[in-house]
Amino acid sequence: MNDNNYGSDPMTLPQAPVLHTALQKRVVRVLIAGQILGGIGMGATLSLGALLAAQLSGSSAWSGMAATMSTLGAAIVAIPLARLAQARGRRVSLATGSLAAGTGAILAVTSVSVDSFALLLLSLMLLGAGSATNLQARFAATDLATPRFRARDLSIVVWSTTIGAVLGPNLFGPGEVLGAALGLPAMTGAFAFSLAATVAAAFVYALGLLPDPLLTALATRTASAGIRRANGGLSILRGNVAARYAVMVIALSHATMVALMSMAPVHLRDHGATLTVVGLTISLHVAGMYALSPVFGALADRVGRVPVILGGQALLLVALTVASLSDGSQSTMTLSLIFLGLGWSASVVAGSALVSEAVQIEERASLQGFSDLAMNAAGALGGALAGAILALAGYSGLGIAAMPLVAIVVFWSIGRLRIATTSR
């Protein structure tokens, strides 16, 4: 069964694959380079935000605000970046988001220098623009992709984040050395790597995405099928069940991941782990998020999106179960976070393919932007609640509290499979 065709697609036109195959290959290569750099920018500061929030606020209860503000920032810019992509193309949108993240890195260092918790929260919001940019890049891989290889191309771009995101957390140590040489405050040296990486990513997108993939796809659609008015994200969801399902899968899967991951550094530090150990553990989690995404993409193209989503939810459930039995040891935490990353990867890759296929090209950017908004808003809420749950019930209680999110996705996915089976 393959459930990857919900609406008409301009890229199914006979001439489109011939005209755009070479351009699509180049677009994917550029996106890979940008994602590697963006991954370094994101990974170098992934865990530091929680630690700095606890330091500047004076309480570990506020550590969850790091993930909250970062995902909130990503949510806030998701729709503006999507609209910018619709109007000016992917290259302008992705470059703008990368530069915003670089500004956040500068403000993060400044916040520690002036001992301002409020400024740190603002910097984390801007750094969230980097996450939003990385998310939008995966959709850029679908603009010119054919339905047969859409999930594969998307997943390859997601996979490329592995290199930078795994390398980033391991820059904590070198970052401290660099920070000391530059006279930066303690635990802020890694932000220097983030700044350099995000600025470099902006140049890669600005110079490499010519011609622009989204504008090219829109021009193809206009020439072949005429101009069609695009609806906004909410309007699309009201009338499109497939779109609602796809957006829900991504949002709830992301909320589950953020809730558990955002508290892992604090939990490890509370049990005596060093910054090096924290960085290694997060690196393995990030590897789980991205390293096998091409496998999940290929499976989604071959067996269908919904079965892969169900597999992802099973992996998330394993992660939450291990977390609920956690004794604070590094090995248990690492195992839980690896499964957490794998479950996130399978669910988001397959769900993102569904988002791109639920509507025609004119409405893709709108739905993609709304999907990223919902994804990051859910993550922000998950991160905010995770801090309170950790304080009240510990990490084990946090694992149990996230299980209902998985249950919702599983039951809706089973319903989608039944509908697809009965309609054949």
Short mmCIF file of C-alpha atoms in Angstrom, two decimals:
data_model
loop_
_atom_site.label_atom_id
_atom_site.label_comp_id
_atom_site.label_asym_id
_atom_site.label_seq_id
_atom_site.Cartn_x
_atom_site.Cartn_y
_atom_site.Cartn_z
CA MET A 1 0.00 0.00 0.00
CA ASN A 2 1.25 3.45 -0.80
CA ASP A 3 -0.66 6.37 0.63
CA ASN A 4 1.47 9.20 -0.68
CA ASN A 5 -0.88 10.81 -3.22
CA TYR A 6 -3.58 13.02 -1.73
CA GLY A 7 -3.78 15.78 -4.31
CA SER A 8 -2.78 16.65 -7.84
CA ASP A 9 0.87 17.46 -8.26
CA PRO A 10 2.41 19.62 -10.97
CA MET A 11 5.56 17.55 -10.77
CA THR A 12 3.64 14.56 -12.15
CA LEU A 13 3.40 16.33 -15.50
CA PRO A 14 5.33 14.33 -18.13
CA GLN A 15 7.79 17.11 -18.94
CA ALA A 16 8.56 18.15 -15.36
CA PRO A 17 10.96 15.30 -14.43
CA VAL A 18 12.92 15.84 -17.65
CA LEU A 19 13.18 19.58 -17.15
CA HIS A 20 13.95 19.59 -13.45
CA THR A 21 15.92 16.41 -12.63
CA ALA A 22 19.33 18.08 -12.95
CA LEU A 23 18.17 21.17 -11.04
CA GLN A 24 16.67 19.00 -8.30
CA LYS A 25 19.97 17.18 -7.82
CA ARG A 26 21.81 20.48 -7.47
CA VAL A 27 19.18 21.84 -5.08
CA VAL A 28 19.57 18.79 -2.85
CA ARG A 29 23.37 19.22 -2.83
CA VAL A 30 23.08 22.87 -1.82
CA LEU A 31 20.54 22.04 0.88
CA ILE A 32 22.86 19.34 2.23
CA ALA A 33 25.70 21.86 2.56
CA GLY A 34 23.44 24.40 4.24
CA GLN A 35 22.04 21.78 6.61
CA ILE A 36 25.51 20.68 7.68
CA LEU A 37 26.39 24.25 8.59
CA GLY A 38 23.00 24.88 10.16
CA GLY A 39 23.36 21.68 12.16
CA ILE A 40 26.63 22.93 13.63
CA GLY A 41 24.94 26.18 14.57
CA MET A 42 22.08 24.33 16.22
CA GLY A 43 24.05 21.49 17.82
CA ALA A 44 26.76 23.69 19.32
CA THR A 45 24.21 25.39 21.55
CA LEU A 46 21.56 22.67 21.93
CA SER A 47 22.38 21.83 25.54
CA LEU A 48 24.05 25.08 26.60
CA GLY A 49 20.74 26.94 26.53
CA ALA A 50 19.27 24.82 29.34
CA LEU A 51 22.44 25.08 31.42
CA LEU A 52 22.70 28.85 30.97
CA ALA A 53 19.01 29.30 31.76
CA ALA A 54 19.50 27.47 35.05
CA GLN A 55 22.63 29.52 35.77
CA LEU A 56 21.22 32.97 35.01
CA SER A 57 17.83 32.32 36.61
CA GLY A 58 19.29 30.68 39.70
CA SER A 59 16.97 27.66 39.48
CA SER A 60 16.96 24.45 37.41
CA ALA A 61 13.17 24.76 37.26
CA TRP A 62 13.70 27.48 34.63
CA SER A 63 15.97 25.30 32.49
CA GLY A 64 13.04 24.12 30.40
CA MET A 65 12.56 27.69 29.23
CA ALA A 66 15.59 27.28 26.98
CA ALA A 67 13.85 24.73 24.79
CA THR A 68 10.60 26.63 25.16
CA MET A 69 11.99 29.92 23.91
CA SER A 70 13.96 28.28 21.11
CA THR A 71 10.95 26.38 19.82
CA LEU A 72 8.72 29.41 20.39
CA GLY A 73 11.09 31.48 18.28
CA ALA A 74 11.00 28.84 15.57
CA ALA A 75 7.20 28.86 15.72
CA ILE A 76 6.99 32.65 15.49
CA VAL A 77 9.14 32.86 12.35
CA ALA A 78 7.74 29.73 10.64
CA ILE A 79 4.89 31.46 8.82
CA PRO A 80 6.84 34.67 7.97
CA LEU A 81 9.62 32.52 6.50
CA ALA A 82 7.05 30.51 4.52
CA ARG A 83 5.46 33.69 3.19
CA LEU A 84 8.88 35.03 2.30
CA ALA A 85 9.58 31.79 0.44
CA GLN A 86 6.28 32.07 -1.43
CA ALA A 87 7.02 35.66 -2.46
CA ARG A 88 10.81 35.67 -2.93
CA GLY A 89 11.80 31.99 -3.06
CA ARG A 90 13.55 29.51 -0.81
CA ARG A 91 17.01 31.11 -1.15
CA VAL A 92 15.92 34.43 0.38
CA SER A 93 13.88 32.75 3.10
CA LEU A 94 16.57 30.28 4.15
CA ALA A 95 19.35 32.88 4.10
CA THR A 96 17.27 35.29 6.21
CA GLY A 97 16.52 32.63 8.81
CA SER A 98 20.20 31.68 9.07
CA LEU A 99 21.26 35.30 9.64
CA ALA A 100 18.60 35.69 12.36
CA ALA A 101 20.09 32.67 14.14
CA GLY A 102 23.55 34.23 13.94
CA THR A 103 22.19 37.36 15.63
CA GLY A 104 20.83 35.11 18.39
CA ALA A 105 24.30 33.64 18.99
CA ILE A 106 25.72 37.14 19.50
CA LEU A 107 22.97 38.06 21.96
CA ALA A 108 23.46 34.81 23.89
CA VAL A 109 27.06 35.69 24.66
CA THR A 110 26.01 39.23 25.56
CA SER A 111 23.31 37.96 27.94
CA VAL A 112 25.87 36.04 29.99
CA SER A 113 28.24 39.01 29.97
CA VAL A 114 25.60 41.31 31.45
CA ASP A 115 23.97 38.55 33.56
CA SER A 116 20.55 39.04 31.96
CA PHE A 117 18.14 36.09 31.95
CA ALA A 118 15.64 38.08 29.87
CA LEU A 119 18.23 38.77 27.16
CA LEU A 120 19.16 35.09 27.14
CA LEU A 121 15.54 34.17 26.47
CA LEU A 122 15.44 36.66 23.58
CA SER A 123 18.65 35.24 22.15
CA LEU A 124 17.23 31.72 22.33
CA MET A 125 14.16 32.87 20.42
CA LEU A 126 16.38 34.19 17.64
CA LEU A 127 18.42 31.00 17.66
CA GLY A 128 15.12 29.24 17.13
CA ALA A 129 15.03 30.86 13.69
CA GLY A 130 17.89 28.52 12.83
CA SER A 131 15.73 25.53 13.72
CA ALA A 132 12.89 26.95 11.62
CA THR A 133 15.30 27.38 8.72
CA ASN A 134 16.54 23.81 9.00
CA LEU A 135 12.94 22.59 9.04
CA GLN A 136 12.01 24.65 5.99
CA ALA A 137 15.04 23.32 4.12
CA ARG A 138 13.56 19.81 4.18
CA PHE A 139 10.48 21.13 2.39
CA ALA A 140 12.67 22.88 -0.17
CA ALA A 141 13.83 19.40 -1.19
CA THR A 142 10.24 18.53 -2.21
CA ASP A 143 9.55 21.52 -4.47
CA LEU A 144 10.83 19.84 -7.63
CA ALA A 145 10.85 16.21 -6.45
CA THR A 146 8.66 13.60 -8.13
CA PRO A 147 6.17 11.73 -5.90
CA ARG A 148 8.16 8.51 -6.31
CA PHE A 149 11.25 9.99 -4.63
CA ARG A 150 9.80 12.83 -2.56
CA ALA A 151 10.26 11.23 0.86
CA ARG A 152 13.73 10.04 -0.15
CA ASP A 153 14.93 13.51 -1.20
CA LEU A 154 13.39 15.08 1.90
CA SER A 155 15.01 12.49 4.15
CA ILE A 156 18.45 12.96 2.59
CA VAL A 157 18.33 16.65 3.47
CA VAL A 158 17.16 15.77 6.98
CA TRP A 159 20.01 13.26 7.24
CA SER A 160 22.64 15.81 6.29
CA THR A 161 21.91 17.69 9.50
CA THR A 162 23.51 14.74 11.30
CA ILE A 163 27.03 15.83 10.47
CA GLY A 164 26.76 19.29 11.96
CA ALA A 165 24.32 18.44 14.73
CA VAL A 166 26.46 15.57 16.03
CA LEU A 167 29.63 17.62 15.72
CA GLY A 168 28.06 20.67 17.38
CA PRO A 169 27.53 19.36 20.94
CA ASN A 170 31.10 18.06 20.94
CA LEU A 171 32.34 21.62 20.38
CA PHE A 172 31.64 22.45 24.04
CA GLY A 173 35.22 21.67 25.02
CA PRO A 174 36.91 23.42 22.07
CA GLY A 175 34.39 26.22 22.49
CA GLU A 176 35.58 26.84 26.04
CA VAL A 177 39.16 27.02 24.81
CA LEU A 178 38.19 29.41 22.03
CA GLY A 179 36.00 31.41 24.39
CA ALA A 180 38.86 31.82 26.87
CA ALA A 181 41.14 32.99 24.04
CA LEU A 182 38.52 35.52 22.92
CA GLY A 183 37.73 36.63 26.45
CA LEU A 184 34.16 35.30 26.36
CA PRO A 185 32.25 34.32 29.52
CA ALA A 186 32.32 30.69 30.66
CA MET A 187 30.10 28.25 28.70
CA THR A 188 29.63 30.66 25.77
CA GLY A 189 32.55 29.80 23.51
CA ALA A 190 30.47 27.38 21.45
CA PHE A 191 28.29 30.30 20.35
CA ALA A 192 31.27 31.56 18.32
CA PHE A 193 31.07 28.37 16.27
CA SER A 194 27.31 28.87 15.92
CA LEU A 195 27.78 32.38 14.57
CA ALA A 196 30.36 31.33 11.99
CA ALA A 197 28.28 28.35 10.87
CA THR A 198 24.99 30.22 10.48
CA VAL A 199 26.56 33.06 8.51
CA ALA A 200 28.25 30.54 6.21
CA ALA A 201 24.91 28.74 5.75
CA ALA A 202 23.26 32.01 4.74
CA PHE A 203 25.84 32.49 1.98
CA VAL A 204 25.42 28.90 0.77
CA TYR A 205 21.66 29.33 0.40
CA ALA A 206 21.86 32.79 -1.14
CA LEU A 207 24.43 31.83 -3.75
CA GLY A 208 23.56 28.18 -4.37
CA LEU A 209 19.78 28.16 -4.83
CA LEU A 210 19.72 29.78 -8.25
CA PRO A 211 17.38 29.21 -9.97
CA ASP A 212 15.13 28.96 -6.95
CA PRO A 213 13.33 25.57 -6.62
CA LEU A 214 10.02 26.89 -5.29
CA LEU A 215 9.76 29.72 -7.82
CA THR A 216 10.62 27.24 -10.58
CA ALA A 217 7.90 24.86 -9.42
CA LEU A 218 5.37 27.68 -9.20
CA ALA A 219 6.28 28.84 -12.71
CA THR A 220 5.79 25.30 -14.01
CA ARG A 221 2.37 25.10 -12.41
CA THR A 222 1.33 28.52 -13.71
CA ALA A 223 2.39 27.66 -17.24
CA SER A 224 0.62 24.28 -17.26
CA ALA A 225 -2.50 24.80 -15.15
CA GLY A 226 -3.03 28.52 -14.79
CA ILE A 227 -2.91 30.72 -11.72
CA ARG A 228 -4.78 29.42 -8.71
CA ARG A 229 -5.43 31.35 -5.52
CA ALA A 230 -3.58 29.91 -2.52
CA ASN A 231 -5.37 29.48 0.82
CA GLY A 232 -3.84 30.08 4.22
CA GLY A 233 -2.77 27.28 6.53
CA LEU A 234 -5.87 27.36 8.74
CA SER A 235 -8.19 27.41 5.73
CA ILE A 236 -6.41 24.39 4.31
CA LEU A 237 -6.74 22.43 7.56
CA ARG A 238 -10.44 23.14 7.84
CA GLY A 239 -11.17 21.45 4.54
CA ASN A 240 -8.40 18.87 4.23
CA VAL A 241 -8.39 15.80 6.49
CA ALA A 242 -5.05 14.54 5.13
CA ALA A 243 -3.43 17.88 5.95
CA ARG A 244 -4.85 17.86 9.49
CA TYR A 245 -3.53 14.37 10.10
CA ALA A 246 -0.06 15.14 8.74
CA VAL A 247 0.30 18.34 10.78
CA MET A 248 -0.91 16.56 13.94
CA VAL A 249 1.61 13.72 13.51
CA ILE A 250 4.53 16.12 13.22
CA ALA A 251 3.41 18.40 16.08
CA LEU A 252 2.76 15.67 18.65
CA SER A 253 5.88 13.69 17.73
CA HIS A 254 7.97 16.82 18.11
CA ALA A 255 6.35 17.71 21.45
CA THR A 256 7.20 14.23 22.75
CA MET A 257 10.81 14.54 21.63
CA VAL A 258 11.36 18.07 22.97
CA ALA A 259 9.79 17.31 26.35
CA LEU A 260 12.18 14.44 27.03
CA MET A 261 15.28 15.80 25.29
CA SER A 262 15.14 19.28 26.80
CA MET A 263 15.34 17.91 30.35
CA ALA A 264 18.09 15.37 29.63
CA PRO A 265 21.05 17.77 30.12
CA VAL A 266 19.71 19.01 33.45
CA HIS A 267 18.93 15.47 34.63
CA LEU A 268 22.42 14.31 33.67
CA ARG A 269 24.09 17.27 35.38
CA ASP A 270 22.03 16.68 38.52
CA HIS A 271 23.46 13.15 38.58
CA GLY A 272 27.05 14.36 38.28
CA ALA A 273 27.67 14.18 34.52
CA THR A 274 30.33 16.47 33.05
CA LEU A 275 29.77 18.79 30.11
CA THR A 276 31.68 16.32 27.94
CA VAL A 277 29.34 13.48 28.93
CA VAL A 278 26.29 15.70 28.35
CA GLY A 279 27.59 16.64 24.91
CA LEU A 280 28.26 13.01 23.95
CA THR A 281 24.81 11.89 25.10
CA ILE A 282 23.07 14.64 23.14
CA SER A 283 25.22 13.82 20.10
CA LEU A 284 23.99 10.23 20.15
CA HIS A 285 20.40 11.47 20.47
CA VAL A 286 20.86 13.81 17.50
CA ALA A 287 22.43 10.96 15.53
CA GLY A 288 19.25 9.00 16.19
CA MET A 289 17.20 11.94 14.93
CA TYR A 290 18.98 12.26 11.61
CA ALA A 291 21.34 9.39 10.75
CA LEU A 292 18.70 6.87 9.63
CA SER A 293 16.30 9.34 8.05
CA PRO A 294 17.13 8.12 4.49
CA VAL A 295 16.09 4.63 5.57
CA PHE A 296 12.77 5.96 6.84
CA GLY A 297 12.37 8.03 3.68
CA ALA A 298 12.95 5.02 1.44
CA LEU A 299 10.51 2.96 3.52
CA ALA A 300 7.90 5.73 3.30
CA ASP A 301 8.22 5.77 -0.50
CA ARG A 302 8.02 1.97 -0.69
CA VAL A 303 5.44 0.87 1.92
CA GLY A 304 3.60 4.13 2.56
CA ARG A 305 3.71 7.07 4.92
CA VAL A 306 1.28 5.87 7.60
CA PRO A 307 3.01 2.51 8.31
CA VAL A 308 6.31 4.37 8.82
CA ILE A 309 4.57 6.81 11.16
CA LEU A 310 3.26 3.88 13.22
CA GLY A 311 6.78 2.46 13.38
CA GLY A 312 8.04 5.82 14.58
CA GLN A 313 5.45 5.91 17.34
CA ALA A 314 6.52 2.43 18.46
CA LEU A 315 10.10 3.71 18.77
CA LEU A 316 8.92 6.73 20.75
CA LEU A 317 7.02 4.45 23.10
CA VAL A 318 10.17 2.39 23.70
CA ALA A 319 12.05 5.62 24.50
CA LEU A 320 9.40 6.77 26.96
CA THR A 321 9.28 3.35 28.62
CA VAL A 322 13.04 3.30 29.11
CA ALA A 323 12.89 6.86 30.45
CA SER A 324 10.16 5.92 32.91
CA LEU A 325 12.48 3.21 34.26
CA SER A 326 15.49 5.53 34.29
CA ASP A 327 17.74 5.49 37.32
CA GLY A 328 19.75 8.50 36.19
CA SER A 329 22.57 6.44 34.71
CA GLN A 330 24.19 7.65 31.53
CA SER A 331 23.68 4.33 29.73
CA THR A 332 19.93 4.29 30.40
CA MET A 333 19.57 7.93 29.43
CA THR A 334 21.56 7.39 26.23
CA LEU A 335 19.46 4.38 25.21
CA SER A 336 16.24 6.30 25.79
CA LEU A 337 17.44 9.33 23.83
CA ILE A 338 18.61 7.22 20.87
CA PHE A 339 15.18 5.59 20.55
CA LEU A 340 13.61 9.01 21.01
CA GLY A 341 15.59 10.37 18.07
CA LEU A 342 14.76 7.40 15.85
CA GLY A 343 11.04 7.66 16.58
CA TRP A 344 11.09 11.37 15.87
CA SER A 345 12.92 10.81 12.59
CA ALA A 346 10.51 8.19 11.23
CA SER A 347 7.44 10.19 12.23
CA VAL A 348 8.64 13.57 10.98
CA VAL A 349 10.07 12.31 7.67
CA ALA A 350 6.87 10.45 6.75
CA GLY A 351 4.65 13.20 8.15
CA SER A 352 6.52 15.90 6.23
CA ALA A 353 6.08 13.98 2.99
CA LEU A 354 2.34 13.88 3.71
CA VAL A 355 2.29 17.63 4.33
CA SER A 356 3.86 18.29 0.93
CA GLU A 357 1.44 15.91 -0.79
CA ALA A 358 -1.79 17.01 0.88
CA VAL A 359 -2.11 20.14 -1.30
CA GLN A 360 -1.09 21.51 -4.69
CA ILE A 361 2.08 23.53 -5.18
CA GLU A 362 0.38 26.93 -4.72
CA GLU A 363 -0.62 26.01 -1.18
CA ARG A 364 2.42 24.02 -0.11
CA ALA A 365 4.39 26.88 1.40
CA SER A 366 1.35 28.02 3.40
CA LEU A 367 0.67 24.54 4.77
CA GLN A 368 4.36 23.88 5.39
CA GLY A 369 4.69 27.13 7.31
CA PHE A 370 1.63 26.34 9.41
CA SER A 371 2.95 22.83 10.02
CA ASP A 372 6.23 24.21 11.30
CA LEU A 373 4.32 26.70 13.45
CA ALA A 374 2.27 23.89 14.99
CA MET A 375 5.36 21.73 15.37
CA ASN A 376 7.37 24.34 17.21
CA ALA A 377 4.43 25.60 19.27
CA ALA A 378 3.84 22.04 20.44
CA GLY A 379 7.54 21.70 21.18
CA ALA A 380 7.55 24.96 23.14
CA LEU A 381 4.61 23.80 25.23
CA GLY A 382 6.24 20.41 25.74
CA GLY A 383 9.49 22.02 26.88
CA ALA A 384 7.70 24.39 29.25
CA LEU A 385 5.63 21.64 30.87
CA ALA A 386 8.62 19.29 31.01
CA GLY A 387 10.46 21.51 33.50
CA ALA A 388 7.51 21.53 35.89
CA ILE A 389 6.92 17.79 35.51
CA LEU A 390 10.61 17.08 36.11
CA ALA A 391 10.50 19.08 39.33
CA LEU A 392 7.32 17.32 40.52
CA ALA A 393 7.70 13.74 39.27
CA GLY A 394 11.27 13.37 38.11
CA TYR A 395 12.51 12.12 34.75
CA SER A 396 10.61 8.85 35.13
CA GLY A 397 7.35 10.73 35.59
CA LEU A 398 8.14 12.82 32.53
CA GLY A 399 8.41 9.67 30.41
CA ILE A 400 5.00 8.47 31.58
CA ALA A 401 3.39 11.89 31.11
CA ALA A 402 4.35 11.97 27.41
CA MET A 403 2.80 8.59 26.55
CA PRO A 404 -0.71 9.95 25.79
CA LEU A 405 0.76 11.99 22.93
CA VAL A 406 1.96 8.79 21.30
CA ALA A 407 -1.42 7.15 21.87
CA ILE A 408 -3.24 9.92 19.98
CA VAL A 409 -1.03 9.51 16.90
CA VAL A 410 -1.32 5.71 16.99
CA PHE A 411 -5.11 5.67 17.14
CA TRP A 412 -5.51 8.25 14.37
CA SER A 413 -2.98 6.43 12.20
CA ILE A 414 -4.82 3.14 12.61
CA GLY A 415 -8.00 4.94 11.55
CA ARG A 416 -6.23 6.28 8.44
CA LEU A 417 -5.08 2.78 7.54
CA ARG A 418 -8.57 1.39 7.92
CA ILE A 419 -10.03 4.12 5.70
CA ALA A 420 -7.38 3.47 3.06
CA THR A 421 -8.03 -0.29 3.18
CA THR A 422 -11.83 -0.01 2.86
CA SER A 423 -11.58 2.52 0.01
CA ARG A 424 -9.50 0.20 -2.18
#
